[in-house]
CSV table of C-alpha atoms in Angstrom, one decimal:
chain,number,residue,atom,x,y,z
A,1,UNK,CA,73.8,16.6,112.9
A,2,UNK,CA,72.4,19.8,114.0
A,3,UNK,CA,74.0,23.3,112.9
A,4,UNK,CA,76.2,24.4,115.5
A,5,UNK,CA,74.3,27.8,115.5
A,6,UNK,CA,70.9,27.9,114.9
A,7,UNK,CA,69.7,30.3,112.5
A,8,UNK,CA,65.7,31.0,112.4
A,9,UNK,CA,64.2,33.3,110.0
A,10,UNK,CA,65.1,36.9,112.8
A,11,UNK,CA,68.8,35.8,112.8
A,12,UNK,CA,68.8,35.1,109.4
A,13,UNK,CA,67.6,38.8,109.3
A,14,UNK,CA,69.8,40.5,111.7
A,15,UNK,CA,73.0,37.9,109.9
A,16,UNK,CA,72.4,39.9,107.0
A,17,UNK,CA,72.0,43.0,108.1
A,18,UNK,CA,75.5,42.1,109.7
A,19,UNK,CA,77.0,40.8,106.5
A,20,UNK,CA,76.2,44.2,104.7
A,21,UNK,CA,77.8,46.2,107.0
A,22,UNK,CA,80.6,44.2,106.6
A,23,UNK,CA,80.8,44.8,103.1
A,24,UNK,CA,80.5,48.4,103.6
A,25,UNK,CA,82.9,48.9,106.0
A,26,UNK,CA,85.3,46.7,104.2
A,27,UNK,CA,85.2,49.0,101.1
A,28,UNK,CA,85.7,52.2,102.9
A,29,UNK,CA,87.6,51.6,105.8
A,30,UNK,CA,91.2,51.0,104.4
A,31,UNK,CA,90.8,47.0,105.2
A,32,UNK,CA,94.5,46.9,103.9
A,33,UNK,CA,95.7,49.4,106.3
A,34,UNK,CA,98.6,47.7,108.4
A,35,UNK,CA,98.1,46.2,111.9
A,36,UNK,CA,98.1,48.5,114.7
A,37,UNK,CA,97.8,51.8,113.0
A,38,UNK,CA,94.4,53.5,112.9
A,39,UNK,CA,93.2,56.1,110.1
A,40,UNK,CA,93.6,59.2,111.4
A,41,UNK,CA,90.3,61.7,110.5
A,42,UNK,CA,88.2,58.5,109.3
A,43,UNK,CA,84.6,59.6,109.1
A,44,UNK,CA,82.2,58.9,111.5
A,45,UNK,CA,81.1,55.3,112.2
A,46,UNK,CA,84.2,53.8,109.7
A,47,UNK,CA,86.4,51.5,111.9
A,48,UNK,CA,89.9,51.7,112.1
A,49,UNK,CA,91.4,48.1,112.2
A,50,UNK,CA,94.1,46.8,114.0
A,51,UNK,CA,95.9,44.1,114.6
A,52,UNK,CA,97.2,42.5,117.9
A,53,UNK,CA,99.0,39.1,116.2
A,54,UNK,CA,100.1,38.1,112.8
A,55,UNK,CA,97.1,36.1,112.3
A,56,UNK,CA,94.2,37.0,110.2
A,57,UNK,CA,91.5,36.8,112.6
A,58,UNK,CA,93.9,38.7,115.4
A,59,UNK,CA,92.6,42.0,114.7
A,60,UNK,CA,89.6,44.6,116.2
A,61,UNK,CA,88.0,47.3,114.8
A,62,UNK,CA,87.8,50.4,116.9
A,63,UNK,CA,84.5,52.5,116.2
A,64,UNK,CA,84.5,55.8,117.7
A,65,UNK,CA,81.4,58.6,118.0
A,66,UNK,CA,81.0,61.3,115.4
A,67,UNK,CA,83.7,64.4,116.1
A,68,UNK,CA,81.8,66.8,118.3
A,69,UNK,CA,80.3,63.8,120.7
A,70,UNK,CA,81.5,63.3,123.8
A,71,UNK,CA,82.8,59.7,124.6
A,72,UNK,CA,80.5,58.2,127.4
A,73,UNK,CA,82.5,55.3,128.0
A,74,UNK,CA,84.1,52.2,126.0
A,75,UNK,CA,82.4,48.8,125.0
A,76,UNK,CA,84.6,45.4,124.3
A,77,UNK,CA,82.5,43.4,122.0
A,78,UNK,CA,82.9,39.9,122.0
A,79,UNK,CA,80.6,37.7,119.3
A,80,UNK,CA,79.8,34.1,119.5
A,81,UNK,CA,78.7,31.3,117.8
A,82,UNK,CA,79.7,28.9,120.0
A,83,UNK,CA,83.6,29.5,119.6
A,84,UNK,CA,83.6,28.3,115.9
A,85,UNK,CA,85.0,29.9,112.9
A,86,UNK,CA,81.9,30.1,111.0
A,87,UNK,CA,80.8,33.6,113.0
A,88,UNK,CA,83.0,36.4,113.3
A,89,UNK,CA,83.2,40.1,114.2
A,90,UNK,CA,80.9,40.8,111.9
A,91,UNK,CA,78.1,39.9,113.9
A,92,UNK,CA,79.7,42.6,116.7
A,93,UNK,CA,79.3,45.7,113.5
A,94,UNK,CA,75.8,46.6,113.6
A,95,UNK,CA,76.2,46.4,117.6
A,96,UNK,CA,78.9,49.0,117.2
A,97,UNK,CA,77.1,51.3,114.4
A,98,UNK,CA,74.3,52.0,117.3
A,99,UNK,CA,76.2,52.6,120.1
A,100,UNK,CA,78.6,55.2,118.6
A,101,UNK,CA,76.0,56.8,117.7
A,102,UNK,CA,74.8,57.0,121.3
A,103,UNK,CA,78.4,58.5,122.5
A,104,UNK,CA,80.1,55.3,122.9
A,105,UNK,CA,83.5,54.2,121.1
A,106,UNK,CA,83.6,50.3,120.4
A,107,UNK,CA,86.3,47.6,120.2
A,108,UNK,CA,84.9,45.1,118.4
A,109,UNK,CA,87.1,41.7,118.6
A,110,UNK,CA,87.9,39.2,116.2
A,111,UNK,CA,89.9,36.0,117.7
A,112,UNK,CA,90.9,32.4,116.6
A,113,UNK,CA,88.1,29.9,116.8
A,114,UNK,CA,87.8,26.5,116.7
A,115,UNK,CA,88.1,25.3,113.2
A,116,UNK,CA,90.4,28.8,112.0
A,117,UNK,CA,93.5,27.7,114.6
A,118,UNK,CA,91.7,28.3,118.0
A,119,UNK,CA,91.0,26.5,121.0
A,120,UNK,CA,92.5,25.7,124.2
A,121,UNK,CA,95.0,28.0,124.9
A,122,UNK,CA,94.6,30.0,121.4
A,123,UNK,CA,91.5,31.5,122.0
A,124,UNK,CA,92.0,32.8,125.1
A,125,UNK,CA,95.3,33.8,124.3
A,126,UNK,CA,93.4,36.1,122.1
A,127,UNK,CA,90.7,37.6,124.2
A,128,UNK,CA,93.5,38.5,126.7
A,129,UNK,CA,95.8,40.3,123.8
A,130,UNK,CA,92.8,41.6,121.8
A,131,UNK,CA,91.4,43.1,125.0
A,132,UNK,CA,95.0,44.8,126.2
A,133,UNK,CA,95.8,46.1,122.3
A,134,UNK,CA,92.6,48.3,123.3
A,135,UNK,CA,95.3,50.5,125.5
A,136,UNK,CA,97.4,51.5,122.8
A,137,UNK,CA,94.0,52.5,120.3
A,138,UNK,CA,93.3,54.2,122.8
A,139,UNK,CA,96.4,56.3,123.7
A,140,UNK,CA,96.0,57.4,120.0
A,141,UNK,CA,92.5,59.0,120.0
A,142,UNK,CA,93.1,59.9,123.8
A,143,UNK,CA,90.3,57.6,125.1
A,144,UNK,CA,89.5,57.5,128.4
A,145,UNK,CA,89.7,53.7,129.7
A,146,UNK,CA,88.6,54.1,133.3
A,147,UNK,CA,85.3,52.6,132.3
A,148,UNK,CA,85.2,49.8,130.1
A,149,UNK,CA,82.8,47.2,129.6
A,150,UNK,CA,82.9,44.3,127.8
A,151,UNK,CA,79.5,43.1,126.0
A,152,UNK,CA,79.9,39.5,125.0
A,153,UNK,CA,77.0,37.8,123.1
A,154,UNK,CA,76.6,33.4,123.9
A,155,UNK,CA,80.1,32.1,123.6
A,156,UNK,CA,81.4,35.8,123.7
A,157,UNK,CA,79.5,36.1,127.0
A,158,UNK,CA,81.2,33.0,128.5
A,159,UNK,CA,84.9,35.1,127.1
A,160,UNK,CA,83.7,38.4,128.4
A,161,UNK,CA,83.5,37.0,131.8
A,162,UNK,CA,86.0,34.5,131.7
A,163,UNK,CA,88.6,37.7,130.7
A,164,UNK,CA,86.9,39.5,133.9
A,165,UNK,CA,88.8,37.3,135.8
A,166,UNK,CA,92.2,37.2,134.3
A,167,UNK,CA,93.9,38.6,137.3
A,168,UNK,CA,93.2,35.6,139.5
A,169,UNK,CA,94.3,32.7,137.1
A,170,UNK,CA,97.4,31.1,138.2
A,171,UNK,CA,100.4,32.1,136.3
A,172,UNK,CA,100.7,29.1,134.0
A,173,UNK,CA,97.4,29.8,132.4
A,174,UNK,CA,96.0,31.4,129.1
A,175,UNK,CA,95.5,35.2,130.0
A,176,UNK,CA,97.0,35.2,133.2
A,177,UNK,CA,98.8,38.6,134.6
A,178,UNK,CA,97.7,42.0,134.8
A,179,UNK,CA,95.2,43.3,132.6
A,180,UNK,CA,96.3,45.7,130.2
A,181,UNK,CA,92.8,47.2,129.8
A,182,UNK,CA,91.0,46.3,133.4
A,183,UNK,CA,87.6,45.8,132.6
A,184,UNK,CA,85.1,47.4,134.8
A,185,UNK,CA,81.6,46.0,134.1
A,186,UNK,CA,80.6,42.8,132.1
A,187,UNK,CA,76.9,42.4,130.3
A,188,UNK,CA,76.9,38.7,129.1
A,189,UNK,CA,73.7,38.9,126.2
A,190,UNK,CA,72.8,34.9,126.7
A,191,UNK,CA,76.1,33.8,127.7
A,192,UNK,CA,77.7,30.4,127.9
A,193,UNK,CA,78.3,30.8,131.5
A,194,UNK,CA,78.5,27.0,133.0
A,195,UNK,CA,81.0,24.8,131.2
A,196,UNK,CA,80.6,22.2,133.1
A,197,UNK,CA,76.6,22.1,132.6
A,198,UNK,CA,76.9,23.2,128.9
A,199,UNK,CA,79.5,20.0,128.3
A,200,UNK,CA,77.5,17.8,130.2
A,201,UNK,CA,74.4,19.2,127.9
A,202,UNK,CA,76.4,18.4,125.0
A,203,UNK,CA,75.1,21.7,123.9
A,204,UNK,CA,75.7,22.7,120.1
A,205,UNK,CA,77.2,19.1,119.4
A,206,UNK,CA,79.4,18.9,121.7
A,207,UNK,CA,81.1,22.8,121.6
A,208,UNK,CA,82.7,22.8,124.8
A,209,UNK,CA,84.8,19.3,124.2
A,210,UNK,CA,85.4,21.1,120.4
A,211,UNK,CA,86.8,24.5,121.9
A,212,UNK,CA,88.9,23.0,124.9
A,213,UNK,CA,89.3,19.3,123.3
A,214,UNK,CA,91.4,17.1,126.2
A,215,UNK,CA,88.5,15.8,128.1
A,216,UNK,CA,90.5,13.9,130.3
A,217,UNK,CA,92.0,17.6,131.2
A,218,UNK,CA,90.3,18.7,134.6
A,219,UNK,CA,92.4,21.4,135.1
A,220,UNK,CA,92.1,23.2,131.6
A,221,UNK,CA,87.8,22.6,131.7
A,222,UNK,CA,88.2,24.4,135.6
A,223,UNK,CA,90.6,27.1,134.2
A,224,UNK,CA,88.0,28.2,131.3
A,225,UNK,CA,85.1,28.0,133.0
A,226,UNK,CA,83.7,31.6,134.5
A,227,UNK,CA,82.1,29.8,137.3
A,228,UNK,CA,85.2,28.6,139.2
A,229,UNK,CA,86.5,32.4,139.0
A,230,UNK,CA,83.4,33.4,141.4
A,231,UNK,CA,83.4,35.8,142.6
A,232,UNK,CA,84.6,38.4,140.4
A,233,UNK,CA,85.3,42.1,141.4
A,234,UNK,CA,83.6,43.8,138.9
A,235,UNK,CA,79.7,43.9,138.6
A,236,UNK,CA,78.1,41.5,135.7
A,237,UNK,CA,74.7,41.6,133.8
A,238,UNK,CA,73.2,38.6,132.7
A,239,UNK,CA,71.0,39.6,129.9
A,240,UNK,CA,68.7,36.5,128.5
A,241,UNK,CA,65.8,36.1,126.8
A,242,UNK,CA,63.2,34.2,127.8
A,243,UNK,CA,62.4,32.9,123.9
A,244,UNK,CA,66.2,31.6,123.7
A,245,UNK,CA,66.4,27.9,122.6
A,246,UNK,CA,70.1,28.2,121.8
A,247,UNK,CA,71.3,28.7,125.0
A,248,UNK,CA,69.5,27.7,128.0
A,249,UNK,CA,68.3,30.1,130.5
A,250,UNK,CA,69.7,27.9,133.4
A,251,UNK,CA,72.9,29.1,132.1
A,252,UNK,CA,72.6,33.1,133.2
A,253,UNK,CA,70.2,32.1,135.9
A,254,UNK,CA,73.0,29.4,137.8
A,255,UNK,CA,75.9,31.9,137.4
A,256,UNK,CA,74.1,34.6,139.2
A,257,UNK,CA,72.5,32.6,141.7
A,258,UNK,CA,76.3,31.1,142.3
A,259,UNK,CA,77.7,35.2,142.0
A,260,UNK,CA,75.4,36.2,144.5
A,261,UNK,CA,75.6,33.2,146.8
A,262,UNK,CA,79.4,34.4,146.7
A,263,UNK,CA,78.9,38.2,147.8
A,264,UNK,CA,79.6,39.3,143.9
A,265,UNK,CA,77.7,41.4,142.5
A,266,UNK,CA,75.8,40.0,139.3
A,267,UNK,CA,72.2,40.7,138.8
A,268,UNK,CA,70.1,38.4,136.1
A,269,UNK,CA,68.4,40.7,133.3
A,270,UNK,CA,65.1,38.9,131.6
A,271,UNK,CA,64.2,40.1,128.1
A,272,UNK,CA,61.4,39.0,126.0
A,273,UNK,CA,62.8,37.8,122.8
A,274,UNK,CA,64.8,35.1,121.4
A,275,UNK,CA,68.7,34.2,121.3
A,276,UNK,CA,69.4,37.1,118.2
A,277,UNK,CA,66.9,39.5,119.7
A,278,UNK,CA,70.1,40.7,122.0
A,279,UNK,CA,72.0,41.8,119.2
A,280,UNK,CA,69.3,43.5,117.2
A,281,UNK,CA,69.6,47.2,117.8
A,282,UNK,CA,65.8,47.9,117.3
A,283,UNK,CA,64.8,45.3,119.7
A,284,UNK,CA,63.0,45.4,123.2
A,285,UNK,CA,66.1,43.2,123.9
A,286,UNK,CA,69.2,45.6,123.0
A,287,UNK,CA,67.4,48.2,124.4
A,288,UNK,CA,67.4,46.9,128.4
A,289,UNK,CA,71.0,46.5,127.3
A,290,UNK,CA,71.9,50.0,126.2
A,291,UNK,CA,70.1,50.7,129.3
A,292,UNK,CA,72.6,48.4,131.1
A,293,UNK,CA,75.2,50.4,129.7
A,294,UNK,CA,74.1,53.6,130.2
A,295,UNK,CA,73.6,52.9,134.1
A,296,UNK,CA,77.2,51.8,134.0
A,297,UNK,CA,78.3,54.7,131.9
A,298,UNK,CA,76.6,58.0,134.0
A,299,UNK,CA,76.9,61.3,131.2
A,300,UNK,CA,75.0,63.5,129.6
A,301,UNK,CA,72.7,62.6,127.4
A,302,UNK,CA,74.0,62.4,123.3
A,303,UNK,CA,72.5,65.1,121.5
A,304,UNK,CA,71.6,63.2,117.7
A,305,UNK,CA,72.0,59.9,118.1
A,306,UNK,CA,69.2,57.2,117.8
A,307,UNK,CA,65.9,57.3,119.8
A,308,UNK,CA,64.4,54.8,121.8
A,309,UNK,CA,64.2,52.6,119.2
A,310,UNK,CA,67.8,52.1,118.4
A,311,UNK,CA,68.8,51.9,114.5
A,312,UNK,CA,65.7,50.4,113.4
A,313,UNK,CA,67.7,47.1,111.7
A,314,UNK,CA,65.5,45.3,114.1
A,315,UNK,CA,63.6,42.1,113.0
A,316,UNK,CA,60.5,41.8,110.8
């Protein structure tokens, strides 16, 4: 049987790079501090962890710009790995390092997955709380949540968008009501976008069927999927590169095509590399995406932070 994610030789690279920051941030950043209370005067770039459910992996990490930056907006990241438990947030921390350093604070999300108590509804049970806990983070540091974006990567795409459309699910499902945190933008980086053609795919060995199990369940396969939510009211970026053999292209290019057929406004984003190269700060990749992000996010530009090439943790 295949891996469920793929890992070549430059996501084994930028894996690592993740895994280290992990460690580092794990050992300075109070990892024992208890749910929903920050740090108060943490240095630059250490998260401040909170939790949102009594679960382990119900908690994000809110990164927030050196004192003396201004805030330029707030990013939601959402990681993937084709909604299994052996990825986590971790894969979201070198993401978050580079954009605080370019003015923006990050809330980067942990959730159940399938395999660590997620699935259908737990999953997106999550997304919805982990996404709405964002309000009271940032009451504390007095952040500014008119213009929020989430930045999902593969299955973390597919969450991003699907928790774009929360306020239009019927009240019975996962997520439904009025957002705490309204998102305003969405940039899916290779997203999982089409259920219905990544099940009949059988993409990863079978992940759909293994996050929403039921297949005899019609309703819960419509109610997760982002395209019967079309169209959406806020503006999404399909970022996907054109090396990815871990997610299809047809997967960005149908939900746009669909978006766009509908009057929303969704605009597909070709990048060179492969399915890692979107989460490599350093990359041609992450930079059309900061780019993304800085269109939705108009300010002044950050005095200090990284150039045009990002971090430099890119691939070798």
């Amino acid at each position: 049987m295949k891996p469920p994610y793929p890992v070549g030789r430059r996501s084994l690279l930028a894996l690592l790079a993740a895994a280290g920051a992990f460690v580092l941030t794990a050992c300075g950043s109070g990892s024992g501090r208890r749910p929903g209370t920050g740090s108060g005067g943490a240095a630059a770039g250490a998260p401040q962890r909170y939790g949102y459910g009594a679960d382990p992996s119900q908690f994000a990490d809110l990164y927030l710009p050196a004192p003396g930056l201004t805030v330029r907006g707030v990013v939601v990241l959402i990681h993937g790995g084709y909604w299994r438990s052996t990825y986590g947030a971790e894969l979201g921390e070198p993401l978050a390092q580079d954009l605080t350093g370019r003015g923006y604070a990050c809330w980067n999300l942990e959730y159940r997955r399938a395999g660590n108590g997620g699935g259908w509804p737990a999953t997106f049970d999550d997304v919805a709380a982990g996404i709405d806990a964002l309000a009271g983070a940032a009451a504390e540091h007095g952040l500014d949540l008119g213009s929020t974006t989430a930045l999902g990567h593969s299955a973390g795409g597919h969450l991003a968008v699907w928790a774009a459309g929360r306020a239009g699910l019927p009240p019975e499902a996962p997520g439904a009501g009025t957002p705490g945190v309204p998102l305003t933008a969405v940039i899916s980086q290779a997203g999982v976008l089409d259920l219905r053609a990544a099940r009949e795919l059988r993409l990863s060995d079978d992940a759909v069927e293994n996050l929403l199990g039921a297949p005899e369940d019609a309703e819960r396969y419509r109610l997760a999927d982002p395209m019967t939510a079309i169209p959406l009211d806020v503006p999404v970026y399909a970022v996907h590169g054109t090396k990815d053999t871990t997610v299809p292209l047809g997967q960005s290019e149908g939900y746009v095509a669909a978006a766009t057929a509908a009057g929303a406004v969704a605009e597909l984003v070709l990048t060179p590399g492969d399915h890692f190269a979107v989460i490599t700060p350093g990359s041609e990749d992450w930079e059309r995406i900061v780019g993304l992000l800085d269109a939705a996010h108009p300010g002044p530009p950050v005095e200090g932070g990284p150039g045009p090439t990002g971090s430099g943790r890119g691939p070798s």
